[in-house]
PDB file of C-alpha atoms and ligand atoms in Angstrom:
ATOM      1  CA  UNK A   1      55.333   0.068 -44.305  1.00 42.00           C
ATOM      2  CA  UNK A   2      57.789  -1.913 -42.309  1.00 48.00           C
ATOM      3  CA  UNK A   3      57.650   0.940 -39.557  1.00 50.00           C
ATOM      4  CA  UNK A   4      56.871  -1.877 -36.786  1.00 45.00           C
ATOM      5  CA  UNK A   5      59.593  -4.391 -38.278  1.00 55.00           C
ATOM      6  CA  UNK A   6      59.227  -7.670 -36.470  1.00 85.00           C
ATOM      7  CA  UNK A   7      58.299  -6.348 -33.268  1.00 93.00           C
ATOM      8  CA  UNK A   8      54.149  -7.209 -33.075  1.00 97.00           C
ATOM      9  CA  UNK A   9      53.785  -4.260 -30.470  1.00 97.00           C
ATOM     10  CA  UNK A  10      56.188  -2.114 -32.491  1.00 97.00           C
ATOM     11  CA  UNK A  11      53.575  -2.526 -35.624  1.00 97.00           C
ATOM     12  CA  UNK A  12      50.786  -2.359 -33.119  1.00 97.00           C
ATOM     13  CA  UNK A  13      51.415   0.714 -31.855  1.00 98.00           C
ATOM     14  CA  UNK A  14      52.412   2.200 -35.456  1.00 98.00           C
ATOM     15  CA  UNK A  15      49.241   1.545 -36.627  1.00 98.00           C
ATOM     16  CA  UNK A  16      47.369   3.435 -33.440  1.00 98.00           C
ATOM     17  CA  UNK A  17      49.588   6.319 -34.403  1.00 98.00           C
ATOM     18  CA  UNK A  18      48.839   6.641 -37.757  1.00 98.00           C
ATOM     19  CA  UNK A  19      44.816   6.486 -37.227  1.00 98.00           C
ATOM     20  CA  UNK A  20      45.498   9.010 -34.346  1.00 98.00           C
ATOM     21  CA  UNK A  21      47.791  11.304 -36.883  1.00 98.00           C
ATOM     22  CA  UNK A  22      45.283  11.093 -39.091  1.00 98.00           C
ATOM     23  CA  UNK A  23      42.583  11.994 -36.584  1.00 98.00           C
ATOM     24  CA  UNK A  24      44.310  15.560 -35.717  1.00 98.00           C
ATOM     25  CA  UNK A  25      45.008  15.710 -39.720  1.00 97.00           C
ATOM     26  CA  UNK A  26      41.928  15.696 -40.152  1.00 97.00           C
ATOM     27  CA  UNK A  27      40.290  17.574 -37.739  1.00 97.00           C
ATOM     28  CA  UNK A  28      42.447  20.744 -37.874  1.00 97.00           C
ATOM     29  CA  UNK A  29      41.654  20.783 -41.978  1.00 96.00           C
ATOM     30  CA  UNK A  30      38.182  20.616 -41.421  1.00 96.00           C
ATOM     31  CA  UNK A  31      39.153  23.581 -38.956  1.00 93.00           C
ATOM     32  CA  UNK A  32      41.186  25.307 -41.242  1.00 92.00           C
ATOM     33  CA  UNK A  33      43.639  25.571 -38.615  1.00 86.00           C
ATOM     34  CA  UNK A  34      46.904  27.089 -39.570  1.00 85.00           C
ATOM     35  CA  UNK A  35      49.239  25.080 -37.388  1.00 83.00           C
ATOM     36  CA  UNK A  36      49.440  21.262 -36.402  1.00 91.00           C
ATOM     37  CA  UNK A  37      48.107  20.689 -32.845  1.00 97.00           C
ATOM     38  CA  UNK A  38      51.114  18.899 -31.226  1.00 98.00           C
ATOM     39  CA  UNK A  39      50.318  15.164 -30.114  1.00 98.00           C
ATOM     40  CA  UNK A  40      51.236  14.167 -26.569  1.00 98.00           C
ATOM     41  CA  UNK A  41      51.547  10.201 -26.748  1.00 98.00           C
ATOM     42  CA  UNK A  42      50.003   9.958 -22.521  1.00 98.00           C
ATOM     43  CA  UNK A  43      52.171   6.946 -21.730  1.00 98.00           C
ATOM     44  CA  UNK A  44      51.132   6.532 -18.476  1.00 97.00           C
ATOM     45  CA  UNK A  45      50.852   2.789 -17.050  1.00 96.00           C
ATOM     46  CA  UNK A  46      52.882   1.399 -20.054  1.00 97.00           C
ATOM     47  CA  UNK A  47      56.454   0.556 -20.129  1.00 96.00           C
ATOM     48  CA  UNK A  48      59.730   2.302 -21.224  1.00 97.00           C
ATOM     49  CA  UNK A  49      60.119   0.106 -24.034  1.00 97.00           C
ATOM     50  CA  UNK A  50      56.569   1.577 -25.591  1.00 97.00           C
ATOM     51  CA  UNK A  51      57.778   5.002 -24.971  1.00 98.00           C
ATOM     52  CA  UNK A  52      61.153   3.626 -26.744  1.00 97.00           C
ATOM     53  CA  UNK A  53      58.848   2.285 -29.859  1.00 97.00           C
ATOM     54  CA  UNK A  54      56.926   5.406 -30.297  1.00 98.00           C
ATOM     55  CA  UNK A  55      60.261   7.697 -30.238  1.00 97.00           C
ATOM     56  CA  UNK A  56      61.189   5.957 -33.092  1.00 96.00           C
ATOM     57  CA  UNK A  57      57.871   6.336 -34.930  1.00 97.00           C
ATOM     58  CA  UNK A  58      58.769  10.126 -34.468  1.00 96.00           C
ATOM     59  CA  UNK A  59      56.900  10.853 -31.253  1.00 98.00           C
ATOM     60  CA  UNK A  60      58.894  13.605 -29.106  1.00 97.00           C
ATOM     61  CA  UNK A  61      56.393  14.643 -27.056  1.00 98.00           C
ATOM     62  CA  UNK A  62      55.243  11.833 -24.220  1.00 98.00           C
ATOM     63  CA  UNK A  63      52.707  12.620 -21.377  1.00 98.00           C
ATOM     64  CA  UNK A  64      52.365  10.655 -17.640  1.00 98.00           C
ATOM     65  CA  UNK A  65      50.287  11.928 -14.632  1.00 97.00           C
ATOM     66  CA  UNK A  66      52.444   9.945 -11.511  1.00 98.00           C
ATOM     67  CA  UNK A  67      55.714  11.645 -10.900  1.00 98.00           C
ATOM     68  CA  UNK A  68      56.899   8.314  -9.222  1.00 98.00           C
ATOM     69  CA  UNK A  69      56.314   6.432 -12.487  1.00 98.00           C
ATOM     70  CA  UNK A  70      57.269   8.957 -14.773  1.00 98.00           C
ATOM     71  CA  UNK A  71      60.813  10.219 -12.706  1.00 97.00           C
ATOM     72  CA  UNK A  72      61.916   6.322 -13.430  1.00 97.00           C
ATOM     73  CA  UNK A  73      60.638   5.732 -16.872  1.00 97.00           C
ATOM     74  CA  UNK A  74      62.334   8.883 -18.093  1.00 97.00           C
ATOM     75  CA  UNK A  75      65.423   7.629 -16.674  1.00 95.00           C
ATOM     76  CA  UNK A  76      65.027   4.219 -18.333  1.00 96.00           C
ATOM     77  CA  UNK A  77      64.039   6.101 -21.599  1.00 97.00           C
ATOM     78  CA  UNK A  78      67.159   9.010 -21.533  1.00 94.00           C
ATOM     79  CA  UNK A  79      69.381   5.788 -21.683  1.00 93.00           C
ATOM     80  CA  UNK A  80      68.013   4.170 -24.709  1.00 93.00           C
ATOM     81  CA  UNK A  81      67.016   7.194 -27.271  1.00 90.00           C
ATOM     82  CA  UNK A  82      69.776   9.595 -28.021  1.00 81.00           C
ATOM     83  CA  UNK A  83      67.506  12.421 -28.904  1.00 79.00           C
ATOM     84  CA  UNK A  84      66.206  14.034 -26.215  1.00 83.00           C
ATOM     85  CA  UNK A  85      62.073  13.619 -25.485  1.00 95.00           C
ATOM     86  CA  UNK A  86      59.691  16.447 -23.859  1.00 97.00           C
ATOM     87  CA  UNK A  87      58.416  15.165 -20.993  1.00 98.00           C
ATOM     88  CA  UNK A  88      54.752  16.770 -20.224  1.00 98.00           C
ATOM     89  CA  UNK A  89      53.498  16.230 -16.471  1.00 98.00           C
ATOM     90  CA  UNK A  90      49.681  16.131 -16.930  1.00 98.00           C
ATOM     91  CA  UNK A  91      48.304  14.840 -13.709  1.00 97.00           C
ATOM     92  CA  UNK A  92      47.495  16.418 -10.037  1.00 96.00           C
ATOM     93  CA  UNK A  93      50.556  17.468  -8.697  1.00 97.00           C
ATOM     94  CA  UNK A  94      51.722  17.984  -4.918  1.00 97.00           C
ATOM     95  CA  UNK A  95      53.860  20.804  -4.009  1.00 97.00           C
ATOM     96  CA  UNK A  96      56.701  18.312  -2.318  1.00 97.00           C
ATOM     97  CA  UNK A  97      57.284  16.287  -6.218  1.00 98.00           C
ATOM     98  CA  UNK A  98      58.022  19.516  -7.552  1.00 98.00           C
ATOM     99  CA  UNK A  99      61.759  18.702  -6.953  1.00 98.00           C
ATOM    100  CA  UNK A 100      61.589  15.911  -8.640  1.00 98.00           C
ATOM    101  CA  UNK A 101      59.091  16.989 -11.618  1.00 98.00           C
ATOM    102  CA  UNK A 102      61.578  19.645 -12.918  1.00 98.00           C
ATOM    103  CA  UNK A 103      64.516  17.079 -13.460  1.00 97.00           C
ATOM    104  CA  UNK A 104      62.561  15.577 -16.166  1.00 97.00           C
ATOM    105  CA  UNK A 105      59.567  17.622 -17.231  1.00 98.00           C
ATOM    106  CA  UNK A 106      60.075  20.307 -19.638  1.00 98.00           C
ATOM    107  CA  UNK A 107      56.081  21.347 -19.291  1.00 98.00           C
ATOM    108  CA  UNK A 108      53.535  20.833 -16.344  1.00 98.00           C
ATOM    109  CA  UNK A 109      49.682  21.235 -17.806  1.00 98.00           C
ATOM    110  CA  UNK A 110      48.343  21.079 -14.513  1.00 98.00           C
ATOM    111  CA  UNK A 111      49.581  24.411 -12.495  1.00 98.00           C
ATOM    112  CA  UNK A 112      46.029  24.432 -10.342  1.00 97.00           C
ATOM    113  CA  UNK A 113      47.342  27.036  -7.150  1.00 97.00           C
ATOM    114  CA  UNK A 114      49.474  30.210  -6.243  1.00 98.00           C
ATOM    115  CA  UNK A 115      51.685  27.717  -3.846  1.00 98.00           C
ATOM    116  CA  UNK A 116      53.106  25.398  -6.563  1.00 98.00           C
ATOM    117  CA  UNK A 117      54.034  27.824  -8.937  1.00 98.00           C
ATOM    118  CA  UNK A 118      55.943  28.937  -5.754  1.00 98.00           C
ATOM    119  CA  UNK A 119      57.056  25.484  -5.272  1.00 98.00           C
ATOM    120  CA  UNK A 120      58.154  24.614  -9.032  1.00 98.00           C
ATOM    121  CA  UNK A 121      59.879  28.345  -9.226  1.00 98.00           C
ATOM    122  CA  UNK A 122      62.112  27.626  -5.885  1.00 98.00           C
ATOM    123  CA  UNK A 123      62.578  23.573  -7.692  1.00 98.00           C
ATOM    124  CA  UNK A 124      63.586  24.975 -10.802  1.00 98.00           C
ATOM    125  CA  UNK A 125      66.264  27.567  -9.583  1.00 98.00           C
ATOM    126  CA  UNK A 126      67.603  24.760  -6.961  1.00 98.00           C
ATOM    127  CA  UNK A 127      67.945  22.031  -9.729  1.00 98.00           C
ATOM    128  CA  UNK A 128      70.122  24.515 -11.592  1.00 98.00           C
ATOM    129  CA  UNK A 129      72.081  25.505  -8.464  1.00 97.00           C
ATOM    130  CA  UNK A 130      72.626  21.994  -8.178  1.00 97.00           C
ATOM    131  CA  UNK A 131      73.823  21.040 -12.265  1.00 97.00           C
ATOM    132  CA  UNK A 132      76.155  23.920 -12.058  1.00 96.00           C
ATOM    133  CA  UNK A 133      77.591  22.535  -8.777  1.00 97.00           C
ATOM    134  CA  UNK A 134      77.965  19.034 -10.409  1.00 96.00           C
ATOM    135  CA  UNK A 135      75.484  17.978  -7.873  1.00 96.00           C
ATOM    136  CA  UNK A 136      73.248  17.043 -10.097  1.00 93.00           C
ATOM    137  CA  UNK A 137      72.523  15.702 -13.805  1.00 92.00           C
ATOM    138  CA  UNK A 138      71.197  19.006 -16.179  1.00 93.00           C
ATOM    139  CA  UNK A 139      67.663  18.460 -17.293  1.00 93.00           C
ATOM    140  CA  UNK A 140      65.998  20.095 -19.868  1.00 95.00           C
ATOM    141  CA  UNK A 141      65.032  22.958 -16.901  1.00 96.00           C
ATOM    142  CA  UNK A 142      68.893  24.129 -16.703  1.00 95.00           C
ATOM    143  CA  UNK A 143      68.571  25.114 -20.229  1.00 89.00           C
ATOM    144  CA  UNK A 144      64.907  26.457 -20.108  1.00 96.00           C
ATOM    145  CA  UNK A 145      62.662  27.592 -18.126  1.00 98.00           C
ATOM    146  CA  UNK A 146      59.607  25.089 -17.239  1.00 98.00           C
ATOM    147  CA  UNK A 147      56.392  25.802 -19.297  1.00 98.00           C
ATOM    148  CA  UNK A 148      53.770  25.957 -16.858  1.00 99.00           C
ATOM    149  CA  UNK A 149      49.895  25.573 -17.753  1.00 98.00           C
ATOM    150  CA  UNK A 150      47.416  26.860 -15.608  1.00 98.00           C
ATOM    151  CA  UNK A 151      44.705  23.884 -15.807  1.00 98.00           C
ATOM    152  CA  UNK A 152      41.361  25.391 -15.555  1.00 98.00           C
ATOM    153  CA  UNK A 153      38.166  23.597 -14.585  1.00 96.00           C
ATOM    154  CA  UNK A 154      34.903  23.269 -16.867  1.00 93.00           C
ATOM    155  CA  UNK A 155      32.638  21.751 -14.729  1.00 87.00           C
ATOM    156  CA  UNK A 156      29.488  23.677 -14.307  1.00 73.00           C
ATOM    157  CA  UNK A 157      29.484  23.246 -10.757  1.00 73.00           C
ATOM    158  CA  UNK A 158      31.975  21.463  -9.137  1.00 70.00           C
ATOM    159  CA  UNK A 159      35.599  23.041  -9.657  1.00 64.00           C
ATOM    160  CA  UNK A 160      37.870  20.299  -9.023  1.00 70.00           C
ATOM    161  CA  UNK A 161      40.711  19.677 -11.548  1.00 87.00           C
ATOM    162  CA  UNK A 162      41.788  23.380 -12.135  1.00 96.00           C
ATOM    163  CA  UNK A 163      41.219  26.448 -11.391  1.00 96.00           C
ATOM    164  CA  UNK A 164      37.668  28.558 -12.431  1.00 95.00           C
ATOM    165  CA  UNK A 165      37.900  30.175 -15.477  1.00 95.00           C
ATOM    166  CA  UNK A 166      38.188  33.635 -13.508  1.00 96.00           C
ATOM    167  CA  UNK A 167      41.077  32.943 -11.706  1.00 97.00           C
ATOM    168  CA  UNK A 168      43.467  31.159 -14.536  1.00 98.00           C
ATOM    169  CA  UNK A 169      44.721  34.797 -15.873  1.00 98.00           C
ATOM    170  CA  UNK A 170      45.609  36.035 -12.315  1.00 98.00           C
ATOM    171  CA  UNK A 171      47.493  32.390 -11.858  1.00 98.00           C
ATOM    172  CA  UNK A 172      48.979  32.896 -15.140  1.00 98.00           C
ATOM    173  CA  UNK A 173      50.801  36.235 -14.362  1.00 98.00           C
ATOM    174  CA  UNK A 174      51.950  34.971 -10.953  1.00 98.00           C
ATOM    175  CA  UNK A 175      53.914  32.318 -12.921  1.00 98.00           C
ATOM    176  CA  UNK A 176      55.025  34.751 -15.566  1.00 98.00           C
ATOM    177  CA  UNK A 177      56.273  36.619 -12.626  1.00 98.00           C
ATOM    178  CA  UNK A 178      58.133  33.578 -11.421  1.00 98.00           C
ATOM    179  CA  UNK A 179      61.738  33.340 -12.279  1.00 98.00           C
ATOM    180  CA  UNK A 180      62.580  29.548 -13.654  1.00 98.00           C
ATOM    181  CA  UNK A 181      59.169  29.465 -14.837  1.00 98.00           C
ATOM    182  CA  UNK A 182      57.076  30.483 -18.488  1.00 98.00           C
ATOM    183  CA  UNK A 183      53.481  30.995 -18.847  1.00 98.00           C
ATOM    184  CA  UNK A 184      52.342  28.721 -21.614  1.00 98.00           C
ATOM    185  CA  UNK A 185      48.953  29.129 -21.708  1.00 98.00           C
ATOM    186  CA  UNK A 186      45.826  26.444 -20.475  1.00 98.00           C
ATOM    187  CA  UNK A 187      45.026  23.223 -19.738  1.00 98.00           C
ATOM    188  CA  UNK A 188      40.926  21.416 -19.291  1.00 98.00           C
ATOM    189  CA  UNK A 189      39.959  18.396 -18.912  1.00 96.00           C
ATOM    190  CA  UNK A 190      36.515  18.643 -20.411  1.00 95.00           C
ATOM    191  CA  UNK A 191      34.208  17.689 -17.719  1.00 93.00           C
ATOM    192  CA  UNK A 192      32.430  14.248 -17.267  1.00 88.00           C
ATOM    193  CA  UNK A 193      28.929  13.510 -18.491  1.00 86.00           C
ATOM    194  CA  UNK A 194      28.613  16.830 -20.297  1.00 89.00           C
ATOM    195  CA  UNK A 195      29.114  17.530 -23.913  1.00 92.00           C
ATOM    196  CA  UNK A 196      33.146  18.235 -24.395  1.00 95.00           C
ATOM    197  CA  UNK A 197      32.893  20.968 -27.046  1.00 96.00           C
ATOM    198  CA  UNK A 198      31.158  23.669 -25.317  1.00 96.00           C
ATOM    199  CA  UNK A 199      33.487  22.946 -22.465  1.00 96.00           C
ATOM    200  CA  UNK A 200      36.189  23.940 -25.249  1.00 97.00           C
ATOM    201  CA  UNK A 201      34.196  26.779 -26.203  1.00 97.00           C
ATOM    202  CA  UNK A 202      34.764  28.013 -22.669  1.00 96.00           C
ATOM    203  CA  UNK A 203      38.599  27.078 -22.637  1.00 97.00           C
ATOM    204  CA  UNK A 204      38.763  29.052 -25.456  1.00 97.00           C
ATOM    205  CA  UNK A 205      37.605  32.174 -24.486  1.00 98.00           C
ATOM    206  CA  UNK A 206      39.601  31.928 -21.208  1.00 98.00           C
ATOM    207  CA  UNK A 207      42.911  31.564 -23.668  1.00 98.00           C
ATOM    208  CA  UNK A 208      41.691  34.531 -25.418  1.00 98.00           C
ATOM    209  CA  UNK A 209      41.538  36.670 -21.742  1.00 98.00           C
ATOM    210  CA  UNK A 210      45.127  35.299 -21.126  1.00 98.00           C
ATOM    211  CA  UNK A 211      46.848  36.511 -24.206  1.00 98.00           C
ATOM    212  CA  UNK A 212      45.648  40.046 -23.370  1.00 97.00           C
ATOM    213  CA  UNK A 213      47.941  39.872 -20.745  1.00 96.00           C
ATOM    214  CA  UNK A 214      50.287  37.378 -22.017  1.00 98.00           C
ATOM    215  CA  UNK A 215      50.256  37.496 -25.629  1.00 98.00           C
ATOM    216  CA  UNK A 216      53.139  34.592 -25.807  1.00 97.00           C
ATOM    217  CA  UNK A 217      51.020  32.236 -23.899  1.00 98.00           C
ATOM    218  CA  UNK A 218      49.308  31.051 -26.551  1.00 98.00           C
ATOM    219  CA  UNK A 219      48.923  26.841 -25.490  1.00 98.00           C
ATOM    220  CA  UNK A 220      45.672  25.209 -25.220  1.00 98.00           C
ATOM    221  CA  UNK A 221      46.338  21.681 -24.201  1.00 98.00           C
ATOM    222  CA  UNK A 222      42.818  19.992 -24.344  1.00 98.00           C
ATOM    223  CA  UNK A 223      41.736  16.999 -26.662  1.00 97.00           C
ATOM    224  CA  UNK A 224      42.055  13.115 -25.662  1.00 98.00           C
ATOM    225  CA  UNK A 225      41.139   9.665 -27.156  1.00 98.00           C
ATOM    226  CA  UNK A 226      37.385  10.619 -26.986  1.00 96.00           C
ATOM    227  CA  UNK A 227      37.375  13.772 -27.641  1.00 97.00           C
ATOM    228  CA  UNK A 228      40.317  15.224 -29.671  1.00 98.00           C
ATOM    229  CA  UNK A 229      38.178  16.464 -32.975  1.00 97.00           C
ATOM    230  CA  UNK A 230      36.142  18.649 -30.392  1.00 97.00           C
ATOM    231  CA  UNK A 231      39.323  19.849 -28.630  1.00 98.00           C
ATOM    232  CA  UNK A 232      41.139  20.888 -32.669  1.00 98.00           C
ATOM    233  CA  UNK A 233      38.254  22.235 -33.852  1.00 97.00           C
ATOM    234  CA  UNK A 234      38.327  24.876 -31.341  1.00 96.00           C
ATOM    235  CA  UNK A 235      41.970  25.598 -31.441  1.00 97.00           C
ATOM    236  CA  UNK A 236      43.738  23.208 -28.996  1.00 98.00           C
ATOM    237  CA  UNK A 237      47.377  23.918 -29.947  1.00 98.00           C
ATOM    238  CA  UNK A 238      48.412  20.292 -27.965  1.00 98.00           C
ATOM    239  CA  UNK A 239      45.962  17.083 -27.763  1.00 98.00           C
ATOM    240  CA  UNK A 240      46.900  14.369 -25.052  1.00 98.00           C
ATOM    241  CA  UNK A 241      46.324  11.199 -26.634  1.00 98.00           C
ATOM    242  CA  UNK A 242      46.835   8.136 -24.453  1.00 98.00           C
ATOM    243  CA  UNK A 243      44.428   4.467 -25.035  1.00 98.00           C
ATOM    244  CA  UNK A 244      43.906   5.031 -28.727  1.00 98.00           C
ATOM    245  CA  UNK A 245      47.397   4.713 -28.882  1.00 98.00           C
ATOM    246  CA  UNK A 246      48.969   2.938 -26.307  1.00 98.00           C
ATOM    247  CA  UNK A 247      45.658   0.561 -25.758  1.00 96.00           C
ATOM    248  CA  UNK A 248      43.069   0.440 -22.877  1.00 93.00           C
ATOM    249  CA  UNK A 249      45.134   1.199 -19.497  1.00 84.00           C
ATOM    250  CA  UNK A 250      44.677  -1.592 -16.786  1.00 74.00           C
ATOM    251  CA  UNK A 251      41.221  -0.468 -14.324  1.00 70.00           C
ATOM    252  CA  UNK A 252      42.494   1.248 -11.333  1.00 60.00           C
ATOM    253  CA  UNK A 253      42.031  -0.298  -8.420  1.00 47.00           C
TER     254      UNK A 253
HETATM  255  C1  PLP B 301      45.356   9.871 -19.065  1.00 63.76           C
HETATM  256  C2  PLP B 301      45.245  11.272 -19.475  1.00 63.76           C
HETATM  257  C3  PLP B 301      45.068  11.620 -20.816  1.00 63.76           C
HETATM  258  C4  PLP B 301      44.918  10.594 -21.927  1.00 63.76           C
HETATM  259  O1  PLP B 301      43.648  10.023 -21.834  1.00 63.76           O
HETATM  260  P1  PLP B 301      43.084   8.990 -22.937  1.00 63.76           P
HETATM  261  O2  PLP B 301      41.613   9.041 -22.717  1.00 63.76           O
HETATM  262  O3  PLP B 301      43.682   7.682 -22.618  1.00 63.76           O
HETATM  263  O4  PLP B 301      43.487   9.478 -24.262  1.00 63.76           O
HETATM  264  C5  PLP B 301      45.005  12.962 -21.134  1.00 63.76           C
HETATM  265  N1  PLP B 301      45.092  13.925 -20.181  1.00 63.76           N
HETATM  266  C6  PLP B 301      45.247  13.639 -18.877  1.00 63.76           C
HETATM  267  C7  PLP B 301      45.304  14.741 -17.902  1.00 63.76           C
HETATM  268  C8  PLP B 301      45.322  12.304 -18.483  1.00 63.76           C
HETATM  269  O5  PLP B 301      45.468  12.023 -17.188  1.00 63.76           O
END
């Protein structure tokens, strides 16, 4: 396969994908799941041009967790690919880069509270406001509404990243209830130290409470580099896949 070409990184990187592809491949057989999880390529701390090599491997769906980094890599991106990529905003989120989330995002994973649904709702409807004014360039939330994911929290103890498992349904319906916005379904992080799939076990059953309700919000993002199998074999419908692609992410400091 000449998929990388000349480019080292380009072949690189093709190679990651393909033992990543193959990952989920297998995975969801051994599941006998009926649909393909989606992969998320979490490009987070690498550069446009990375995001520019995968898009031609076929990735459409790209991930990042820093709205400052991700509002100017999009831009960089949207200049050099002609087909348009889905943006998914996967990390902690405050309320005042909602405004700038929804001009590039077409999902956020990690809806956590009532007050930034309220916030990405009110960001939505003003970013369209604004493209119909000429005010502003459309985004992929003038033609769409943003798919929101309430990100719920499997820690035994501890409920940090999310929201606990009792409270994602009620979260849920507020954003169904939120004009500019769609309930998509969940979002874990499967907690540290502690065995990931009966953390998915849990995620599960919390999807399965939400689609009472919300029958169309049928997304369970969950699944990364170390734990995707765990995450497919109990239904994730999205896997966020960053180093065993993109290659071990500089410490943070
Ligand atoms: C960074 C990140 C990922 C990807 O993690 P890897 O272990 O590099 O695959 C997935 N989800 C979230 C929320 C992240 O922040």
């Amino acid at each position: 396969m000449s998929a990388g070409g000349e480019d080292p990184r380009g072949r690189e990187l093709a190679e990651a994908l393909d033992r990543v592809r193959a990952r989920i491949a297998g995975a969801a057989r051994a599941a006998d799941a009926t649909v393909q999880p989606t992969l998320i390529a979490v490009t987070k701390f690498f550069p446009a041009a990375d995001v520019v090599r995968l898009h031609r491997l076929g990735v459409r769906d790209v991930g990042e967790n820093r709205d400052q980094e991700a509002s100017a890599k999009a831009r960089e991106v949207a200049e050099l690919v002609p087909a348009p990529l889905a943006w998914h905003f996967v990390g902690q989120l405050q309320s005042n880069k909602a405004k700038s989330v929804v001009r590039y995002a077409s999902w956020v994973h990690s809806v956590d509270r009532a007050s930034l649904v309220t916030a990405l709702g009110k960001a939505v409807l003003r970013h369209r406001d604004e493209a119909a004014a000429g005010q502003a360039p459309a985004g992929p939330c003038t033609e769409q509404d943003l798919t929101c994911l309430v990100q719920v929290s499997l820690d035994a103890e501890e409920h940090r990243g999310g929201v606990r498992p009792e409270d994602a349904v009620r979260l849920a319906e507020q954003i169904a209830a939120t004009e500019g916005l769609r309930a998509g379904g969940v979002m874990a992080v499967a907690p540290l130290g502690a065995a990931a799939g009966p953390a998915f076990d849990r995620l599960r059953v919390v999807s399965e409470q939400l689609r009472q309700s919300l029958p169309e919000a049928a997304a369970i993002s969950a699944g990364m580099s170390q734990d995707l199998e765990e995450a497919v074999a109990r239904g994730a419908t999205h896997v966020r896949v960053g180093s065993d692609i993109l290659g071990p992410r500089p410490p943070v400091g």
